[in-house]
Amino acid sequence: MRVVGTITATASGLLPAGRVGELARFAVVGLSNTALSWSLYALGVHLGVAYPVAAAGSFAAGAVNGYTLNRVWTFRSGRFSASMLARYAGIQVAALAVNLVLLVGLVEVVGMHRLSAQLVALTAVALMGYAASRRWAFAPAGTAGTAGAGRRRSSLPWGVLAKVIANLGVAGTVAGSVIAVIIVSAKQSYLSPPSRAGFPVWLAGPWHQLGVSVPQQSWALFELFATVVGAMLAVYVLVAALAARLSAPVVVSAIVLLHVVFLLAPPFPLTDIFNYLGYARLGVLHHLNPVTHMPIEAKQDAAYRMATWHHLPTPYGPLFTAGSYGLVPLGIVKGYWAIKGLTTLASLGCLMLVWKCARALDRPPVPALAFVAFNPLLLVYGLGGFHNDFFMLLPVLGGALLVLKGRSALGGAAATTAVFIKVVAGVFVPFVLLGARRRPVAIAAAVATAGLLAATAAATFGTRYPGLTDQASQVVGAYSIPSELGLIFGFGIDATSRAVVAVVLVAAIVILLIRTWRGAHWIETAGWAALALAAAQVQPMPWYIVWALPFAALGRSRSLRIATVALGLILVANSPPVQTIIFSHTLHVQGAVGPSRHVTRSLLH
């Protein structure tokens, strides 16, 4: 709905012949939109508003102006319609996301002036906005998106337009990922906590060599990063909705490219990768059992200054801990890159298993793959942080595939193995076992596997796991669903409230297991259980959404997919740096306080 968009649309033949009057009206509305949006944006920048925020606000004002004038005057679509407004709002959300990604890319990567960049970005989204508005948003009731939309029949079918928009969404995901990586790689900052101990070339990665200038002030940098993640989330909703229009080569190529982008980036926004190395080095080099000893006992180690869990024994599973021992002979630098490479391969392996599970369920694999792979929380926080959740999900999804193929014993054994990598995998095991065609065989294999691995772990590390119990009973994030409920109702987070959360979680999982026993599909009930587990965490992390993503993608429940996206938004809002901007800086909400937070900080330092 911009003047440039009108000219382009006309040149492309999107307007039927003889619509000169409509074209003229659209040009006037486009001119008013451009003038209003750009003027408000310029005013906001002049007043010191962060330029991405100014762009979002001015774009919204232009959208309201455009909807009103185009409905009443340009397309003369009649009275107000809630469905028409909903369609128009969906188009504007998608256009806004593309606008923000292009704007940030032009300013931060290309180096354009902020005002000139916005004019270019507005021009770029105009064609998509106009074509979708005319063909879909303002089409008469009952004809939106159909080939026979009466007097508004377009030479561009909705199917073709949807495919173009879906592919643009994939391109926007890749572009947003590149911009996020460049922002984190550009300088030492809280966005990559290990960089606080130094930012050598091997840690900063090749993206740092681009020498891109980013805001030096922390709040401005956080706002920029949060804006990019927010834009990626909006694009993700668009891609997920139109995933059926994507082709396998496009999706697979984008997935590989995204993994390369994050592989070459520094870890963000936590230090877990160095925690993994630190615990392994504690056992191999310092001859201290990482299950019962703390990194502070070997603070001279090279990994210590880049890690954070200094006063906490390892909370990770014995199988993962033992496997990480093999990285120690490589040293810090090669060990760091080895973990990055292995995590990347594990993520790709999980996505391959999602594809195979979809085929086994006789479901289209491309939409399922896109729903998982293009989720910004998986990309930015999970893959970008190189977390071991991918190693845990590999045997879970492998067990799920084996069960779907009728190999009950192997499926039960594989799923059980995941618990010894990360204990949260225990929530998936009973659902996989209930999904097996031969349940007794699957259960027997799971019990045998658990017994063998437990005996091996006890012989290697002992039977006490204080790191796991301390993390579960003491660590509290500043913001979480349980802590926010505690703030609202005044009970805070203590041992009693933790017990209540645990009871509610167990009850929810038991109910889901009963439903599975009575015939509900175990893929979907496992997804709901994963969502319940993630929501119950008192120290939530955005990448915890990966626990539910594969099951939401493979199930037939639309409600599960919507709930997964909604919980993802909550998780990212409760995690840094977004929580810092929204709660601490803007709303001045203090978050969880008291002894529990003091204990958490003492474990970190």
Coordinates of C-alpha atoms in Angstrom, one line a residue:
M1 CA 0.0 0.0 0.0
R2 CA 2.7 2.4 -1.1
V3 CA 3.0 4.5 -4.2
V4 CA 6.1 2.6 -5.3
G5 CA 4.1 -0.6 -4.8
T6 CA 1.3 0.7 -7.0
I7 CA 3.7 1.5 -9.8
T8 CA 5.3 -1.9 -9.6
A9 CA 2.0 -3.7 -9.4
T10 CA 0.8 -2.0 -12.5
A11 CA 4.0 -2.8 -14.4
S12 CA 3.6 -6.5 -13.4
G13 CA 0.1 -6.7 -14.6
L14 CA -1.5 -7.4 -11.3
L15 CA -4.3 -4.8 -11.9
P16 CA -7.0 -5.6 -14.4
A17 CA -7.3 -3.3 -17.4
G18 CA -9.6 -0.4 -16.9
R19 CA -9.1 0.1 -13.2
V20 CA -7.6 3.5 -13.7
G21 CA -9.8 5.1 -11.0
E22 CA -9.0 2.4 -8.5
L23 CA -5.3 2.8 -9.3
A24 CA -5.5 6.5 -8.8
R25 CA -7.2 6.1 -5.4
F26 CA -4.7 3.5 -4.4
A27 CA -1.9 5.8 -5.3
V28 CA -3.3 8.6 -3.1
V29 CA -3.7 6.2 -0.2
G30 CA -0.2 4.9 -0.8
L31 CA 1.2 8.4 -0.8
S32 CA -0.6 9.2 2.5
N33 CA 0.7 6.0 4.1
T34 CA 4.2 6.6 3.0
A35 CA 4.1 10.2 4.2
L36 CA 2.6 9.3 7.5
S37 CA 4.8 6.3 8.3
W38 CA 8.0 8.0 7.2
S39 CA 7.2 11.2 9.0
L40 CA 6.4 9.5 12.3
Y41 CA 9.5 7.4 12.0
A42 CA 11.7 10.4 11.4
L43 CA 10.1 12.1 14.4
G44 CA 10.7 9.1 16.6
V45 CA 14.3 8.9 15.6
H46 CA 14.7 12.6 16.2
L47 CA 13.2 12.2 19.7
G48 CA 15.7 9.4 20.5
V49 CA 13.4 6.4 20.1
A50 CA 15.3 3.2 19.1
Y51 CA 15.0 3.1 15.3
P52 CA 13.4 -0.4 15.2
V53 CA 10.8 0.6 17.7
A54 CA 10.1 3.8 15.8
A55 CA 9.8 1.8 12.6
A56 CA 7.3 -0.6 14.2
G57 CA 5.1 2.2 15.6
S58 CA 5.1 4.3 12.4
F59 CA 4.3 1.2 10.4
A60 CA 1.3 0.4 12.6
A61 CA 0.0 4.0 12.2
G62 CA 0.3 3.7 8.4
A63 CA -1.5 0.3 8.5
V64 CA -4.5 1.8 10.4
N65 CA -4.6 4.6 7.9
G66 CA -4.3 2.2 5.0
Y67 CA -7.0 -0.1 6.2
T68 CA -9.5 2.6 6.7
L69 CA -9.0 4.5 3.4
N70 CA -8.6 1.3 1.3
R71 CA -11.7 -0.2 2.7
V72 CA -13.9 2.9 2.5
W73 CA -12.5 4.5 -0.6
T74 CA -10.0 2.5 -2.8
F75 CA -11.7 -0.9 -2.9
R76 CA -15.1 0.2 -1.6
S77 CA -15.5 -3.0 0.3
G78 CA -18.5 -1.9 2.3
R79 CA -19.1 -2.0 6.0
F80 CA -16.6 -2.9 8.6
S81 CA -16.0 -6.7 8.7
A82 CA -14.1 -8.5 11.5
S83 CA -12.9 -11.2 9.1
M84 CA -11.6 -8.5 6.7
L85 CA -9.8 -6.7 9.5
A86 CA -8.3 -10.0 10.6
R87 CA -7.0 -10.8 7.1
Y88 CA -5.6 -7.3 6.7
A89 CA -4.0 -7.4 10.2
G90 CA -2.3 -10.7 9.2
I91 CA -0.9 -9.2 6.1
Q92 CA 0.4 -6.2 8.0
V93 CA 2.1 -8.3 10.7
A94 CA 3.9 -10.2 7.9
A95 CA 4.8 -7.0 6.1
L96 CA 6.0 -5.4 9.4
A97 CA 8.3 -8.4 10.1
V98 CA 9.8 -8.2 6.6
N99 CA 10.1 -4.4 7.0
L100 CA 12.0 -4.8 10.3
V101 CA 14.3 -7.5 9.0
L102 CA 15.2 -5.5 5.9
L103 CA 15.6 -2.2 7.9
V104 CA 18.0 -3.7 10.4
G105 CA 19.9 -5.5 7.7
L106 CA 20.3 -2.3 5.6
V107 CA 21.4 -0.3 8.6
E108 CA 23.6 -2.7 10.4
V109 CA 25.0 -4.8 7.6
V110 CA 24.9 -2.6 4.5
G111 CA 25.5 0.6 6.4
M112 CA 22.8 2.7 5.0
H113 CA 21.4 5.8 6.8
R114 CA 18.4 4.9 9.0
L115 CA 16.0 7.2 7.1
S116 CA 17.1 6.1 3.6
A117 CA 17.0 2.4 4.7
Q118 CA 13.4 2.8 5.8
L119 CA 12.3 4.2 2.5
V120 CA 14.0 1.3 0.7
A121 CA 12.3 -1.2 3.2
L122 CA 8.9 0.4 2.7
T123 CA 9.3 0.0 -1.1
A124 CA 10.3 -3.6 -0.8
V125 CA 7.2 -4.7 1.1
A126 CA 4.8 -2.7 -1.0
L127 CA 4.2 -5.2 -3.7
M128 CA 3.5 -8.0 -1.3
G129 CA 1.2 -5.8 0.8
Y130 CA -0.8 -4.5 -2.2
A131 CA -1.3 -7.9 -4.0
A132 CA -2.3 -9.7 -0.8
S133 CA -4.7 -6.8 0.3
R134 CA -6.5 -6.6 -3.1
R135 CA -6.6 -10.4 -3.6
W136 CA -7.4 -11.5 -0.1
A137 CA -8.0 -8.8 2.6
F138 CA -10.5 -6.7 0.7
A139 CA -12.1 -9.5 -1.4
P140 CA -15.8 -9.9 -0.9
A141 CA -17.0 -12.3 1.8
G142 CA -16.7 -15.9 0.7
T143 CA -14.3 -15.2 -2.2
A144 CA -11.1 -14.2 -0.3
G145 CA -8.3 -16.2 -1.8
T146 CA -10.4 -18.0 -4.5
A147 CA -9.9 -17.9 -8.2
G148 CA -13.3 -16.4 -8.8
A149 CA -13.3 -13.3 -6.7
G150 CA -15.9 -11.6 -8.9
R151 CA -15.0 -8.1 -9.8
R152 CA -11.7 -8.3 -8.0
R153 CA -10.4 -11.3 -9.9
S154 CA -6.6 -11.0 -10.0
S155 CA -4.2 -12.4 -12.6
L156 CA -2.2 -13.7 -9.7
P157 CA -3.8 -16.8 -8.1
W158 CA -3.8 -16.9 -4.3
G159 CA -1.8 -20.2 -4.4
V160 CA 1.0 -18.6 -6.3
L161 CA 1.0 -15.5 -4.0
A162 CA 1.0 -17.8 -0.9
K163 CA 3.9 -19.7 -2.2
V164 CA 5.8 -16.4 -2.9
I165 CA 5.0 -15.2 0.7
A166 CA 6.1 -18.5 2.2
N167 CA 9.4 -18.5 0.4
L168 CA 9.9 -14.8 1.3
G169 CA 9.3 -15.9 4.9
V170 CA 12.0 -18.5 4.7
A171 CA 14.4 -15.9 3.2
G172 CA 13.4 -13.6 6.1
T173 CA 14.3 -16.3 8.6
V174 CA 17.7 -16.7 7.1
A175 CA 18.2 -12.9 6.9
G176 CA 17.1 -12.5 10.5
S177 CA 19.4 -15.2 11.6
V178 CA 22.4 -13.6 9.8
I179 CA 21.6 -10.2 11.4
A180 CA 21.2 -11.7 14.9
V181 CA 24.6 -13.5 14.5
I182 CA 26.3 -10.3 13.3
I183 CA 24.9 -8.4 16.2
V184 CA 26.2 -10.9 18.7
S185 CA 29.5 -11.4 16.9
A186 CA 30.3 -7.7 16.5
K187 CA 31.6 -6.9 20.0
Q188 CA 32.0 -8.2 23.6
S189 CA 28.6 -8.1 25.3
Y190 CA 26.1 -9.8 27.5
L191 CA 24.6 -11.3 24.4
S192 CA 27.6 -13.7 24.4
P193 CA 28.6 -14.1 28.0
P194 CA 31.8 -16.0 27.4
S195 CA 33.1 -13.0 25.6
R196 CA 33.3 -11.1 28.9
A197 CA 36.5 -13.1 29.7
G198 CA 37.9 -12.1 26.3
F199 CA 36.9 -12.2 22.6
P200 CA 39.7 -14.0 20.8
V201 CA 39.3 -14.9 17.1
W202 CA 38.5 -18.5 17.8
L203 CA 35.6 -17.5 20.0
A204 CA 34.3 -14.5 18.0
G205 CA 34.2 -16.4 14.8
P206 CA 34.4 -15.2 11.2
W207 CA 31.3 -13.1 11.5
H208 CA 33.3 -10.8 13.8
Q209 CA 35.7 -10.1 11.0
L210 CA 33.0 -8.2 9.1
G211 CA 33.7 -5.3 11.4
V212 CA 30.0 -4.2 11.5
S213 CA 29.2 -1.3 13.8
V214 CA 26.5 -2.0 16.4
P215 CA 25.2 0.2 19.2
Q216 CA 27.8 0.5 22.0
Q217 CA 25.2 1.2 24.7
S218 CA 23.9 -2.0 26.2
W219 CA 20.2 -1.1 26.2
A220 CA 20.3 -0.1 22.6
L221 CA 22.1 -3.4 21.7
F222 CA 19.6 -5.4 23.6
E223 CA 16.7 -3.6 21.9
L224 CA 18.2 -4.2 18.5
F225 CA 18.7 -7.9 19.2
A226 CA 15.2 -8.3 20.7
T227 CA 13.7 -6.5 17.7
V228 CA 15.3 -9.0 15.3
V229 CA 14.1 -11.9 17.4
G230 CA 10.6 -10.4 17.5
A231 CA 10.6 -10.0 13.7
M232 CA 11.8 -13.5 13.2
L233 CA 8.9 -14.8 15.4
A234 CA 6.4 -12.9 13.3
V235 CA 7.9 -14.3 10.2
Y236 CA 7.9 -17.8 11.7
V237 CA 4.1 -17.6 12.3
L238 CA 3.7 -16.7 8.6
V239 CA 6.0 -19.6 7.5
A240 CA 4.3 -22.1 9.8
A241 CA 0.8 -21.1 8.4
L242 CA 2.0 -21.4 4.8
A243 CA 4.4 -24.3 5.2
A244 CA 2.4 -26.5 2.9
R245 CA 3.3 -24.1 0.0
L246 CA 7.1 -24.7 0.5
S247 CA 9.1 -27.2 -1.5
A248 CA 11.5 -29.7 0.1
P249 CA 14.6 -28.3 -1.7
V250 CA 13.9 -24.8 -0.4
V251 CA 13.3 -26.0 3.2
V252 CA 16.3 -28.4 3.3
S253 CA 18.7 -25.8 1.7
A254 CA 17.6 -23.1 4.1
I255 CA 18.1 -25.5 7.1
V256 CA 21.6 -26.4 6.0
L257 CA 22.4 -22.7 5.5
L258 CA 21.0 -21.7 8.9
H259 CA 23.1 -24.4 10.6
V260 CA 26.2 -23.1 8.9
V261 CA 25.3 -19.5 10.0
F262 CA 25.1 -20.4 13.6
L263 CA 28.0 -22.8 13.6
L264 CA 30.3 -19.9 12.7
A265 CA 28.9 -17.7 15.5
P266 CA 30.0 -17.3 19.1
P267 CA 27.7 -18.9 21.7
F268 CA 24.7 -16.9 22.9
P269 CA 23.2 -16.0 25.2
L270 CA 24.6 -18.3 27.9
T271 CA 27.9 -20.1 28.7
D272 CA 26.6 -23.7 28.8
I273 CA 29.1 -24.9 26.1
F274 CA 32.0 -24.0 28.5
N275 CA 30.1 -25.6 31.4
Y276 CA 30.2 -28.8 29.4
L277 CA 34.0 -28.4 28.8
G278 CA 34.6 -27.4 32.4
Y279 CA 32.9 -30.4 34.0
A280 CA 34.7 -32.8 31.6
R281 CA 38.1 -31.2 32.4
L282 CA 37.3 -31.4 36.1
G283 CA 37.1 -35.1 35.8
V284 CA 39.9 -35.8 33.3
L285 CA 42.6 -33.2 34.2
H286 CA 41.9 -32.6 37.9
H287 CA 40.7 -36.1 38.9
L288 CA 37.6 -34.7 40.6
N289 CA 34.3 -36.4 40.1
P290 CA 32.2 -33.7 38.4
V291 CA 29.0 -35.3 39.8
T292 CA 30.0 -34.5 43.3
H293 CA 32.6 -31.7 43.0
M294 CA 32.3 -28.1 41.8
P295 CA 34.3 -26.1 39.2
I296 CA 35.4 -23.7 42.0
E297 CA 37.6 -26.5 43.2
A298 CA 39.7 -26.1 40.0
K299 CA 39.3 -22.4 39.3
Q300 CA 42.8 -22.3 37.7
D301 CA 41.4 -24.3 34.8
A302 CA 41.2 -22.5 31.5
A303 CA 37.5 -23.1 31.1
Y304 CA 36.6 -21.7 34.5
R305 CA 36.6 -18.0 33.5
M306 CA 34.3 -18.7 30.6
A307 CA 31.8 -20.8 32.5
T308 CA 29.2 -19.9 35.1
W309 CA 28.1 -22.9 37.3
H310 CA 31.1 -22.4 39.6
H311 CA 29.4 -23.7 42.8
L312 CA 27.2 -26.4 41.2
P313 CA 28.2 -30.0 40.5
T314 CA 27.2 -31.1 37.0
P315 CA 23.4 -31.3 36.6
Y316 CA 23.8 -33.2 33.3
G317 CA 23.2 -36.9 32.8
P318 CA 26.0 -39.4 33.3
L319 CA 26.0 -40.5 29.7
F320 CA 26.5 -37.0 28.5
T321 CA 29.1 -36.3 31.1
A322 CA 31.1 -39.4 30.3
G323 CA 30.8 -38.7 26.5
S324 CA 32.2 -35.2 27.0
Y325 CA 35.4 -36.6 28.6
G326 CA 36.5 -37.5 25.1
L327 CA 36.7 -33.8 24.2
V328 CA 39.3 -33.0 26.9
P329 CA 42.4 -34.1 25.0
L330 CA 41.5 -31.6 22.2
G331 CA 42.1 -28.6 24.5
I332 CA 39.8 -25.6 25.0
V333 CA 39.8 -24.3 21.4
K334 CA 39.4 -27.6 19.5
G335 CA 37.1 -28.9 22.2
Y336 CA 34.9 -25.8 21.8
W337 CA 34.7 -26.3 18.1
A338 CA 34.1 -30.0 18.5
I339 CA 31.0 -29.4 20.7
K340 CA 29.7 -26.8 18.2
G341 CA 30.2 -29.2 15.3
L342 CA 28.6 -32.1 17.2
T343 CA 25.7 -30.0 18.3
T344 CA 25.1 -28.9 14.8
L345 CA 25.1 -32.5 13.6
A346 CA 22.7 -33.5 16.4
S347 CA 20.3 -30.8 15.4
L348 CA 20.4 -31.9 11.8
G349 CA 19.9 -35.5 13.0
C350 CA 16.8 -34.5 15.0
L351 CA 15.3 -32.7 11.9
M352 CA 16.0 -35.8 9.8
L353 CA 14.1 -37.9 12.3
V354 CA 11.2 -35.4 12.3
W355 CA 11.0 -35.9 8.5
K356 CA 11.1 -39.7 8.8
C357 CA 8.5 -39.7 11.6
A358 CA 6.2 -37.6 9.5
R359 CA 6.6 -40.1 6.7
A360 CA 5.9 -43.0 9.1
L361 CA 2.7 -41.2 10.3
D362 CA 1.7 -40.6 6.6
R363 CA 1.9 -36.9 7.2
P364 CA 3.4 -34.3 4.8
P365 CA 7.0 -34.1 5.9
V366 CA 7.8 -30.6 4.7
P367 CA 5.3 -28.6 6.9
A368 CA 6.4 -30.7 9.9
L369 CA 10.1 -30.0 9.2
A370 CA 9.4 -26.3 8.6
F371 CA 7.5 -26.0 11.9
V372 CA 10.4 -27.3 13.8
A373 CA 13.4 -26.0 11.9
F374 CA 12.4 -22.4 11.4
N375 CA 11.4 -21.7 15.0
P376 CA 13.5 -18.7 16.1
L377 CA 13.9 -20.0 19.6
L378 CA 15.4 -23.2 18.4
L379 CA 17.7 -21.3 16.0
V380 CA 18.8 -18.3 18.1
Y381 CA 18.8 -19.8 21.6
G382 CA 19.1 -23.6 21.0
L383 CA 21.4 -23.9 18.1
G384 CA 23.0 -20.5 18.8
G385 CA 23.7 -21.6 22.3
F386 CA 24.9 -25.1 21.4
H387 CA 22.8 -26.8 24.1
N388 CA 22.8 -30.5 24.8
D389 CA 19.0 -30.7 24.4
F390 CA 19.6 -31.8 20.8
F391 CA 21.7 -34.8 22.1
M392 CA 18.8 -35.7 24.4
L393 CA 16.2 -35.4 21.6
L394 CA 18.1 -37.7 19.2
P395 CA 17.4 -40.9 21.1
V396 CA 13.9 -39.7 22.0
L397 CA 13.0 -39.1 18.3
G398 CA 14.9 -42.2 17.3
G399 CA 12.9 -44.2 19.8
A400 CA 9.7 -42.6 18.5
L401 CA 10.6 -43.6 14.9
L402 CA 11.4 -47.1 15.9
V403 CA 8.1 -47.5 17.7
L404 CA 6.2 -46.1 14.7
K405 CA 7.9 -48.7 12.5
G406 CA 6.8 -51.4 14.9
R407 CA 10.3 -52.1 16.5
S408 CA 9.0 -51.9 20.1
A409 CA 12.1 -53.2 21.9
L410 CA 14.6 -50.9 20.2
G411 CA 12.2 -48.0 20.5
G412 CA 11.8 -48.4 24.2
A413 CA 15.6 -48.8 24.7
A414 CA 16.5 -45.8 22.6
A415 CA 14.0 -43.5 24.4
T416 CA 15.3 -44.7 27.8
T417 CA 18.9 -43.9 26.8
A418 CA 17.9 -40.2 26.5
V419 CA 17.2 -40.0 30.3
F420 CA 20.9 -40.6 31.0
I421 CA 21.8 -37.7 28.7
K422 CA 19.4 -35.2 30.2
V423 CA 16.9 -36.2 32.9
V424 CA 14.0 -34.3 31.5
A425 CA 13.8 -36.9 28.8
G426 CA 12.0 -39.0 31.4
V427 CA 8.8 -37.3 30.6
F428 CA 8.8 -38.7 27.0
V429 CA 9.6 -42.3 27.9
P430 CA 6.2 -43.5 29.2
F431 CA 4.4 -42.0 26.1
V432 CA 6.8 -43.8 23.7
L433 CA 6.3 -47.1 25.6
L434 CA 2.5 -46.6 25.5
G435 CA 2.7 -46.0 21.8
A436 CA 4.5 -49.3 21.1
R437 CA 2.5 -52.0 19.4
R438 CA 4.0 -54.6 21.8
R439 CA 4.0 -52.7 25.1
P440 CA 5.3 -55.5 27.3
V441 CA 8.3 -55.9 25.0
A442 CA 9.0 -52.2 24.9
I443 CA 8.7 -51.9 28.7
A444 CA 11.0 -54.8 29.3
A445 CA 13.6 -53.3 26.9
A446 CA 13.3 -49.9 28.7
V447 CA 13.8 -51.5 32.1
A448 CA 16.8 -53.5 31.0
T449 CA 18.4 -50.5 29.4
A450 CA 17.8 -48.3 32.4
G451 CA 19.3 -51.0 34.7
L452 CA 22.4 -51.4 32.6
L453 CA 23.0 -47.6 32.3
A454 CA 22.2 -47.0 35.9
A455 CA 24.7 -49.6 37.0
T456 CA 27.4 -48.2 34.7
A457 CA 26.7 -44.7 35.9
A458 CA 26.9 -45.8 39.6
A459 CA 30.2 -47.5 39.0
T460 CA 31.6 -44.5 37.2
F461 CA 30.2 -41.5 39.1
G462 CA 28.5 -42.9 42.2
T463 CA 24.9 -42.7 43.2
R464 CA 24.6 -39.2 44.5
Y465 CA 23.8 -36.4 42.0
P466 CA 23.7 -33.2 44.1
G467 CA 24.0 -31.0 41.1
L468 CA 20.8 -32.3 39.7
T469 CA 18.9 -32.0 42.9
D470 CA 20.4 -28.5 43.7
Q471 CA 19.4 -27.2 40.3
A472 CA 15.9 -28.6 40.7
S473 CA 15.4 -27.4 44.2
Q474 CA 17.4 -24.1 44.4
V475 CA 17.9 -22.4 41.1
V476 CA 15.3 -19.7 40.3
G477 CA 15.1 -17.4 37.3
A478 CA 14.0 -13.8 37.8
Y479 CA 10.9 -14.3 35.7
S480 CA 8.9 -17.5 35.0
I481 CA 5.3 -18.6 34.8
P482 CA 5.4 -19.9 38.4
S483 CA 7.3 -16.9 39.8
E484 CA 4.9 -14.5 38.0
L485 CA 1.9 -16.3 39.5
G486 CA 3.7 -16.0 42.8
L487 CA 4.0 -12.3 42.4
I488 CA 0.3 -12.0 41.5
F489 CA -1.0 -14.1 44.4
G490 CA 1.7 -13.1 46.8
F491 CA 3.2 -16.5 47.7
G492 CA 6.6 -16.2 46.0
I493 CA 8.9 -19.1 45.1
D494 CA 9.9 -21.3 48.0
A495 CA 9.9 -25.0 48.9
T496 CA 6.1 -25.1 49.3
S497 CA 5.4 -23.4 46.0
R498 CA 7.9 -25.6 44.2
A499 CA 6.1 -28.6 45.7
V500 CA 2.7 -27.3 44.4
V501 CA 4.2 -26.8 40.9
A502 CA 5.6 -30.3 41.0
V503 CA 2.3 -31.8 42.1
V504 CA 0.4 -29.9 39.3
L505 CA 2.9 -31.0 36.7
V506 CA 2.8 -34.7 37.8
A507 CA -1.0 -34.6 37.8
A508 CA -1.0 -33.1 34.3
I509 CA 1.3 -35.8 33.0
V510 CA -0.7 -38.6 34.7
I511 CA -3.9 -37.3 33.1
L512 CA -2.2 -37.3 29.7
L513 CA -0.9 -40.8 30.2
I514 CA -4.4 -42.0 31.1
R515 CA -5.7 -40.3 27.9
T516 CA -3.0 -42.1 25.9
W517 CA -3.9 -45.4 27.5
R518 CA -7.6 -44.8 26.5
G519 CA -6.7 -44.2 22.9
A520 CA -5.4 -40.6 22.5
H521 CA -2.4 -40.5 20.1
W522 CA 0.8 -40.7 22.1
I523 CA 2.6 -38.2 19.8
E524 CA 0.2 -35.4 20.7
T525 CA -0.1 -36.3 24.4
A526 CA 3.7 -36.3 24.6
G527 CA 3.7 -32.8 23.1
W528 CA 1.3 -31.6 25.7
A529 CA 3.5 -33.1 28.4
A530 CA 6.5 -31.4 27.1
L531 CA 4.7 -28.1 27.1
A532 CA 3.6 -28.6 30.7
L533 CA 7.2 -29.4 31.7
A534 CA 8.6 -26.3 30.0
A535 CA 5.9 -24.1 31.5
A536 CA 6.6 -25.5 35.0
Q537 CA 10.3 -24.5 35.0
V538 CA 11.1 -21.8 37.6
Q539 CA 14.2 -20.9 35.5
P540 CA 12.8 -21.1 32.0
M541 CA 15.0 -20.9 28.9
P542 CA 13.7 -20.1 25.4
W543 CA 15.2 -23.3 23.8
Y544 CA 13.1 -25.5 26.1
I545 CA 10.4 -25.1 23.4
V546 CA 12.4 -27.7 21.4
W547 CA 11.1 -30.3 23.8
A548 CA 7.6 -29.9 22.4
L549 CA 8.3 -28.7 18.8
P550 CA 8.8 -32.1 17.1
F551 CA 5.6 -33.6 18.7
A552 CA 3.5 -30.5 17.9
A553 CA 4.8 -30.7 14.3
L554 CA 4.0 -34.4 14.0
G555 CA 0.6 -34.4 15.7
R556 CA -2.7 -33.4 14.1
S557 CA -3.7 -31.1 16.9
R558 CA -3.9 -27.5 15.8
S559 CA -4.4 -26.5 19.4
L560 CA -1.1 -28.1 20.3
R561 CA 0.8 -26.1 17.6
I562 CA -0.9 -22.9 18.7
A563 CA -0.1 -23.6 22.3
T564 CA 3.5 -24.3 21.4
V565 CA 3.9 -21.0 19.6
A566 CA 2.2 -19.2 22.5
L567 CA 4.5 -20.8 25.1
G568 CA 7.5 -19.9 23.0
L569 CA 6.5 -16.2 23.1
I570 CA 6.1 -16.5 26.9
L571 CA 9.5 -18.2 27.3
V572 CA 11.3 -15.6 25.2
A573 CA 9.6 -12.8 27.1
N574 CA 10.8 -14.3 30.4
S575 CA 14.4 -14.7 29.3
P576 CA 17.3 -12.2 28.7
P577 CA 17.6 -9.9 27.0
V578 CA 13.9 -9.5 26.3
Q579 CA 12.9 -9.8 29.9
T580 CA 15.4 -7.2 30.9
I581 CA 13.9 -4.7 28.4
I582 CA 10.3 -5.5 29.0
F583 CA 10.1 -6.3 32.7
S584 CA 13.1 -4.7 34.4
H585 CA 13.7 -1.6 32.2
T586 CA 10.2 -0.7 30.9
L587 CA 7.7 -2.0 33.4
H588 CA 10.0 -1.9 36.4
V589 CA 8.9 -5.3 37.6
Q590 CA 11.5 -6.7 40.0
G591 CA 10.8 -10.4 39.4
A592 CA 11.6 -13.2 41.8
V593 CA 13.5 -12.0 44.8
G594 CA 14.5 -13.3 48.2
P595 CA 16.6 -16.2 49.4
S596 CA 16.0 -18.3 46.3
R597 CA 17.5 -15.7 44.0
H598 CA 20.4 -15.2 46.3
V599 CA 21.1 -19.0 46.3
T600 CA 21.0 -19.0 42.5
R601 CA 23.5 -16.2 42.2
S602 CA 25.8 -17.9 44.7
L603 CA 25.8 -21.0 42.5
L604 CA 26.8 -18.9 39.5
H605 CA 29.7 -17.0 41.0

